[in-house]
Tab-separated table of C-alpha atoms in Angstrom:
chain	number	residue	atom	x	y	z
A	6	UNK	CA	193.391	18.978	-112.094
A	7	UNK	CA	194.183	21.549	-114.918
A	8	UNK	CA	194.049	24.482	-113.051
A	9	UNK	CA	196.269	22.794	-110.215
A	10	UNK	CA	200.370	23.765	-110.963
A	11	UNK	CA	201.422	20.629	-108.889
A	12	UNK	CA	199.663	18.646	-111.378
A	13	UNK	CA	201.625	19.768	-114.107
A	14	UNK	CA	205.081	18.799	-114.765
A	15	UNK	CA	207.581	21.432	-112.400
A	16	UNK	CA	209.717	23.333	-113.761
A	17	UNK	CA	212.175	22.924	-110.776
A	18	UNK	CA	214.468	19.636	-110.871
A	19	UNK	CA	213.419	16.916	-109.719
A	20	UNK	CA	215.803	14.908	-107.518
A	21	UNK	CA	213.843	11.469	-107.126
A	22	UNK	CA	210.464	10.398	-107.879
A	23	UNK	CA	208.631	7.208	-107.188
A	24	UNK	CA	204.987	6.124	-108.568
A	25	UNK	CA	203.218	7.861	-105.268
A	26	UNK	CA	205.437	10.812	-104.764
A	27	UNK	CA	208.418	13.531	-106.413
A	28	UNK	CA	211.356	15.499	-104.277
A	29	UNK	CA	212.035	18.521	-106.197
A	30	UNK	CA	214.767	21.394	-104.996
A	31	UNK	CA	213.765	24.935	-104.012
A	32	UNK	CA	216.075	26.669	-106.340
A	33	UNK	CA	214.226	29.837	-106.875
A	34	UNK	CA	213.916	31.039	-103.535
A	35	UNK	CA	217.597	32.187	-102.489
A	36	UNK	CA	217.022	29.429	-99.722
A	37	UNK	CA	219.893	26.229	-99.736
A	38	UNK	CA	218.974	23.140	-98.713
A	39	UNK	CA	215.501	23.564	-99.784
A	40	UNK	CA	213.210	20.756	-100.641
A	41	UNK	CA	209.380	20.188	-101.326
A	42	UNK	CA	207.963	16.823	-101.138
A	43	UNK	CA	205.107	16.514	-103.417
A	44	UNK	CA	202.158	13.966	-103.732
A	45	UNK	CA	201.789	12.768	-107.722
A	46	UNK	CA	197.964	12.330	-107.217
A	47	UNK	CA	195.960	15.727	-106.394
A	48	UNK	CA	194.832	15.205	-102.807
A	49	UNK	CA	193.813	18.093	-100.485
A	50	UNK	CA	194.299	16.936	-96.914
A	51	UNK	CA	197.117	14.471	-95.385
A	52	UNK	CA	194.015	12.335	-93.449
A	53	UNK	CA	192.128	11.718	-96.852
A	54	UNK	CA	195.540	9.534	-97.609
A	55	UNK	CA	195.307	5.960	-97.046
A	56	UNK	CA	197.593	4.743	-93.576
A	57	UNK	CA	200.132	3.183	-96.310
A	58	UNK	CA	200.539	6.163	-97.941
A	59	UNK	CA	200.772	8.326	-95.116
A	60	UNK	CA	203.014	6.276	-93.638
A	61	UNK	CA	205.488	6.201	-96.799
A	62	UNK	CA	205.300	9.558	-97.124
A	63	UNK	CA	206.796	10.318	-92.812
A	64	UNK	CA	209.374	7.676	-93.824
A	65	UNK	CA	210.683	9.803	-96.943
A	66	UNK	CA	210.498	12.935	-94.372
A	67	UNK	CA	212.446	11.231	-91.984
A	68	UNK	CA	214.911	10.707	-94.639
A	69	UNK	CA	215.234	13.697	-96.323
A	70	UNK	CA	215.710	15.364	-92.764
A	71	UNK	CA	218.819	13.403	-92.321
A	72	UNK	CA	220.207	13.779	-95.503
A	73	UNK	CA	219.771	17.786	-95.527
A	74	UNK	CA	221.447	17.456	-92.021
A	75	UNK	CA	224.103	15.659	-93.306
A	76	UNK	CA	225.176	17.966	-96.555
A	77	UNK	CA	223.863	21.406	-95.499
A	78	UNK	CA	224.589	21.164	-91.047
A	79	UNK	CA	222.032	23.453	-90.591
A	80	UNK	CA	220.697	24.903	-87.744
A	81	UNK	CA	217.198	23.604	-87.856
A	82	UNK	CA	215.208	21.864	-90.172
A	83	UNK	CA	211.606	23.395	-90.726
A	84	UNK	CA	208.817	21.193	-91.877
A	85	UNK	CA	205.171	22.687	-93.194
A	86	UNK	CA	202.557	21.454	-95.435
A	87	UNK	CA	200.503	24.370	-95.906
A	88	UNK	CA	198.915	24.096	-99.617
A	89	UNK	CA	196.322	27.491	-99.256
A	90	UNK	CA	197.253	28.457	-102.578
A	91	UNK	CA	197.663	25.288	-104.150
A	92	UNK	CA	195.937	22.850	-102.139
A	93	UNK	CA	197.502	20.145	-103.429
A	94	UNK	CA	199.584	17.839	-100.814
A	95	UNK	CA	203.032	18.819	-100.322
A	96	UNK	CA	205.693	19.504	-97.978
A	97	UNK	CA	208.213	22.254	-97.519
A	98	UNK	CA	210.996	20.451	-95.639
A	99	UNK	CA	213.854	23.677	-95.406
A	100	UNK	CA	217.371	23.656	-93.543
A	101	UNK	CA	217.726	27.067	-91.861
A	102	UNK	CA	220.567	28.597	-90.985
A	103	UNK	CA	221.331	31.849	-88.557
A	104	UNK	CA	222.450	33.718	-91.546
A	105	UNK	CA	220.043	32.820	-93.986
A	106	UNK	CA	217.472	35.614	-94.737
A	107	UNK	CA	214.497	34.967	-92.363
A	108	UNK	CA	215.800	33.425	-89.546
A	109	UNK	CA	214.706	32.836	-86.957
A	110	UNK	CA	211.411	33.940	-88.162
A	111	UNK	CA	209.555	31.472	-90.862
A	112	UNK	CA	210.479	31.803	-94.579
A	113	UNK	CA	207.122	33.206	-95.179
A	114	UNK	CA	207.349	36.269	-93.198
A	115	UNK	CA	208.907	39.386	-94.479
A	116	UNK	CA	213.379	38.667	-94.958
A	117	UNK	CA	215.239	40.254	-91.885
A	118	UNK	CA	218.642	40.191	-94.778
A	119	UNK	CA	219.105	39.981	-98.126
A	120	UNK	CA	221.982	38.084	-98.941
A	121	UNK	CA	222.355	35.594	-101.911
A	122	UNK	CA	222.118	31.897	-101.323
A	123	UNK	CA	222.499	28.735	-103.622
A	124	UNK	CA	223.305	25.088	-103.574
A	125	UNK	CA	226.670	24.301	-105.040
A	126	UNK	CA	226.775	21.838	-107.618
A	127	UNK	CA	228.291	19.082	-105.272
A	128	UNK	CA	225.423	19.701	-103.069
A	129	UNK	CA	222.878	18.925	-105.632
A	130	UNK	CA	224.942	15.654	-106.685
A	131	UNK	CA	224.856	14.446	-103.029
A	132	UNK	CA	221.316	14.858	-102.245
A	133	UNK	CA	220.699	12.791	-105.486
A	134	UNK	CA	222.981	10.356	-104.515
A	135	UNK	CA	221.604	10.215	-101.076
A	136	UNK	CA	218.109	9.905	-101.747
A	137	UNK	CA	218.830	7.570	-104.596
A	138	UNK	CA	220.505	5.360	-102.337
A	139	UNK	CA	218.136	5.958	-99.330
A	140	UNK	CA	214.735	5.317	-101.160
A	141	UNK	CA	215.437	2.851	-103.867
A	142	UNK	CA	215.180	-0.466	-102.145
B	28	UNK	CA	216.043	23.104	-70.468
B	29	UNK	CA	215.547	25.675	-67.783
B	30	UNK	CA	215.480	28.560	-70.898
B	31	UNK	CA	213.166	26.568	-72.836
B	32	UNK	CA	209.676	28.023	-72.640
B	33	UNK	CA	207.879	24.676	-73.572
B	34	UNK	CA	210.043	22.827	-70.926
B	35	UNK	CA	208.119	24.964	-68.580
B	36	UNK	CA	204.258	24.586	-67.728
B	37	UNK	CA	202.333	26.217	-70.589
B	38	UNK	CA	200.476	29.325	-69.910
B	39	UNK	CA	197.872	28.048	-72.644
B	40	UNK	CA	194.745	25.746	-72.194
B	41	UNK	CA	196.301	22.059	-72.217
B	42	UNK	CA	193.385	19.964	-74.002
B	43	UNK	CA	195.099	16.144	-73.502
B	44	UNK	CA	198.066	15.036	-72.313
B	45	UNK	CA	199.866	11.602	-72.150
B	46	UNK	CA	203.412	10.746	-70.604
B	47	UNK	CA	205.027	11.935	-74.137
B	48	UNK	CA	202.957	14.550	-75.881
B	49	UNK	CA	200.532	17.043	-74.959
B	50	UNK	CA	197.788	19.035	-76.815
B	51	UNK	CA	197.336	23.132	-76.679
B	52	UNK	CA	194.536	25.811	-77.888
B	53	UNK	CA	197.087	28.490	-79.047
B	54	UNK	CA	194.111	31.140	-78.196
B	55	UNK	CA	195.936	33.790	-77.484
B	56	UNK	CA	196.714	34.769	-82.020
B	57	UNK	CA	193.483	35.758	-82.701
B	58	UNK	CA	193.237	32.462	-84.534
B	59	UNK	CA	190.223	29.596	-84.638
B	60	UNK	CA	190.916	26.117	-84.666
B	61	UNK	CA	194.493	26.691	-83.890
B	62	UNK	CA	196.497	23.752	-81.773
B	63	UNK	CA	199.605	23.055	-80.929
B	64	UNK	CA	201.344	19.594	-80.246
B	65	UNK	CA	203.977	19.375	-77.986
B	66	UNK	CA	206.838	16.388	-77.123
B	67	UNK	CA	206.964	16.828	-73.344
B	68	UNK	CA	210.524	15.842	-73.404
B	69	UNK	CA	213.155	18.288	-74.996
B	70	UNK	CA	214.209	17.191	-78.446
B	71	UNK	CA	215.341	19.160	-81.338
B	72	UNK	CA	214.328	17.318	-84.539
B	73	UNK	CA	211.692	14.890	-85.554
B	74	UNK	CA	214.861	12.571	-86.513
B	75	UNK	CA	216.035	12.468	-83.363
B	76	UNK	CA	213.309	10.575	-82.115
B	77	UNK	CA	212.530	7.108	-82.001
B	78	UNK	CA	210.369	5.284	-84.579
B	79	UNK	CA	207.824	4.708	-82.418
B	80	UNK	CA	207.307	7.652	-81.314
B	81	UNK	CA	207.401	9.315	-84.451
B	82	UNK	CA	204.821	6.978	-85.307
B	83	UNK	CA	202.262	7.770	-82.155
B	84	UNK	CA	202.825	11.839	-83.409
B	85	UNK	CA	201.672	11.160	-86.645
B	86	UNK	CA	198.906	8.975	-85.509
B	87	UNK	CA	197.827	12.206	-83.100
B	88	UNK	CA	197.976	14.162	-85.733
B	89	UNK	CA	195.928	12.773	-87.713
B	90	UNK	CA	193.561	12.763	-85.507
B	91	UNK	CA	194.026	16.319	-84.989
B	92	UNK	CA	193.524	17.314	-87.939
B	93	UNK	CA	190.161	14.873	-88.972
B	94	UNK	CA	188.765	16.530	-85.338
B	95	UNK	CA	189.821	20.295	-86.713
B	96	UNK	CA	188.398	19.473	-89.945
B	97	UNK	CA	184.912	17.772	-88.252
B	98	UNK	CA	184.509	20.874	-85.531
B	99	UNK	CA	185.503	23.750	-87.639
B	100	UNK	CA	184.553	22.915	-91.390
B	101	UNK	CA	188.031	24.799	-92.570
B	102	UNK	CA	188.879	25.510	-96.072
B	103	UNK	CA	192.434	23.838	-95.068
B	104	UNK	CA	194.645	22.441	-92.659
B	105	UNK	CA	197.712	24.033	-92.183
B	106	UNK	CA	200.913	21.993	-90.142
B	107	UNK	CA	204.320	23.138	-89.681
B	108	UNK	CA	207.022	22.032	-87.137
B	109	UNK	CA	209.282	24.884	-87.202
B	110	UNK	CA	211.074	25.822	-83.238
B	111	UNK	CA	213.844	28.245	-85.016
B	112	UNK	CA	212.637	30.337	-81.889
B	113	UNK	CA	212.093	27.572	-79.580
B	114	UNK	CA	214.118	24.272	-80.826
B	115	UNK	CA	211.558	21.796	-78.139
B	116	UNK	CA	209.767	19.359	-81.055
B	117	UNK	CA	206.434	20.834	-81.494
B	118	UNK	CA	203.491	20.972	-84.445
B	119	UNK	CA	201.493	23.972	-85.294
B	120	UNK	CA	198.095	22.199	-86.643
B	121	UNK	CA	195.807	24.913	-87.788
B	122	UNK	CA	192.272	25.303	-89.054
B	123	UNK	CA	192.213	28.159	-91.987
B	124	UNK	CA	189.547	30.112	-93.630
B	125	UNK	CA	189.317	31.889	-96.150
B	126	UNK	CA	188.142	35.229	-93.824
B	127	UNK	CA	190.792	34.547	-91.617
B	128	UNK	CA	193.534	37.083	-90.974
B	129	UNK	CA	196.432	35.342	-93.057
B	130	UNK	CA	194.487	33.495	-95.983
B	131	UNK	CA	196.106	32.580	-98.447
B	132	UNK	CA	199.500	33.344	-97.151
B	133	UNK	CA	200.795	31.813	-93.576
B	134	UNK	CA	199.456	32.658	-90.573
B	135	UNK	CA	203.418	33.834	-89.793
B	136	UNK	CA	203.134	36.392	-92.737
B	137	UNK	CA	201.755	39.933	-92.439
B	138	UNK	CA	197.978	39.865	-91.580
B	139	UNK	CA	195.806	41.195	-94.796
B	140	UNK	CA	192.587	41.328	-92.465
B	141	UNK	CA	192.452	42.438	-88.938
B	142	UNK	CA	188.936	40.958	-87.162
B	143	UNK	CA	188.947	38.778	-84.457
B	144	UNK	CA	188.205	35.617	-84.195
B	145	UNK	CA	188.214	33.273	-80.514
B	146	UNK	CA	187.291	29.686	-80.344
B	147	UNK	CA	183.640	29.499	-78.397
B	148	UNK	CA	182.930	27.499	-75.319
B	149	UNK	CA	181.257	24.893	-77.059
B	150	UNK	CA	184.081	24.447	-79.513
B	151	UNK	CA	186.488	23.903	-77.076
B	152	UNK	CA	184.517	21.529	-74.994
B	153	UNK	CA	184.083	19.831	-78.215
B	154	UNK	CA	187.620	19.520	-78.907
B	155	UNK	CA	188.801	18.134	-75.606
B	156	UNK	CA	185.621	15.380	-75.502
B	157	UNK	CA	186.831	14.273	-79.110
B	158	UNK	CA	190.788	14.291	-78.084
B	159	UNK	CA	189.903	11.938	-75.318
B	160	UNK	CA	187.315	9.955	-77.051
B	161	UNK	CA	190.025	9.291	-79.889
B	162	UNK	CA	193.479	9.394	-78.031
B	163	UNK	CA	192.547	7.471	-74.945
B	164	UNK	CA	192.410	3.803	-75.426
């Protein structure tokens, strides 16, 4: 859809990207470890996917999970598909940390700090890496 | 976990329950259409757990969410697995509106409307008849 910013090309890097779905990082929200999972295809709701699709997309969840607890050791991972804005399947998958700026309230409520938070370069490499290796086969 | 407050009987309405998960009516935000999915057993992280479970929670919640959507007619479904707070696997699966109290932002956000809003008998009698009628075979 024209109107729908998900359907245009992101301006945030993508780390992997597959005919069904793109992983891009968070980098704009002073959050590390940050991801969104996004559907190509503009579909509204997770049950108007087909049961192969939906079940390709829990599998890349499950990964990414384990890889951002393998770089980043946080000290939860959040996971939310919300879309009321841009309704427009996606996923906010987040490591949280006790020092990071919400915690332990949601990164949508109001910041409890305001500290300054970014992936390192290495970081970014290794989740690459990671999902390359974990999704291409 | 003796500390954990979803190791411990819920004080909410418990709509189904298996030997794994149960289902809640989070009435008590001032929220319609709100439910909440809980692993009886105390595990962190959606990682942690076995593929086949994993697999019956997504199954549940998809149902979840095509009963939300049939019973309440929302604008959108919201999910998020969060437990920052309260790190015992559960799923926020919520039925939004565009005159609800959060819309467009996150129902953990600041509320931009204050009315109130309760799930009616009939509602609720509907949910738990469609829970079984789907989840029990």
């Amino acid at each position: 859809m024209s109107d729908c910013e998900l359907c245009i090309r992101s301006t945030l890097p993508i780390l992997w990207q597959n005919k069904t779905f793109r992983i891009v990082l968070v980098n704009n929200q002073n959050i590390r470890g940050y991801l969104r999972l996004e559907l190509i295809d503009h579909v509204k709701e997770i049950h108007h996917l087909t049961p192969a699709i939906q079940s390709e997309m829990y599998k890349i969840i499950n990964i990414i999970e384990q890889i951002i607890t393998d770089i980043y050791k946080p000290e939860k991972i959040n996971l939310a598909s919300l879309g009321n804005k841009t309704p427009h399947l996606h996923w906010h998958i987040i490591a949280r940390f006790m020092n990071d700026n919400f915690f332990p309230e949601s990164i949508w409520a109001d910041p409890v700090r305001h500290n300054k938070f970014e992936n390192s370069i290495d970081e970014i490499n290794q989740l690459k890496q990671q999902l390359d290796l974990n999704l291409n086969h």
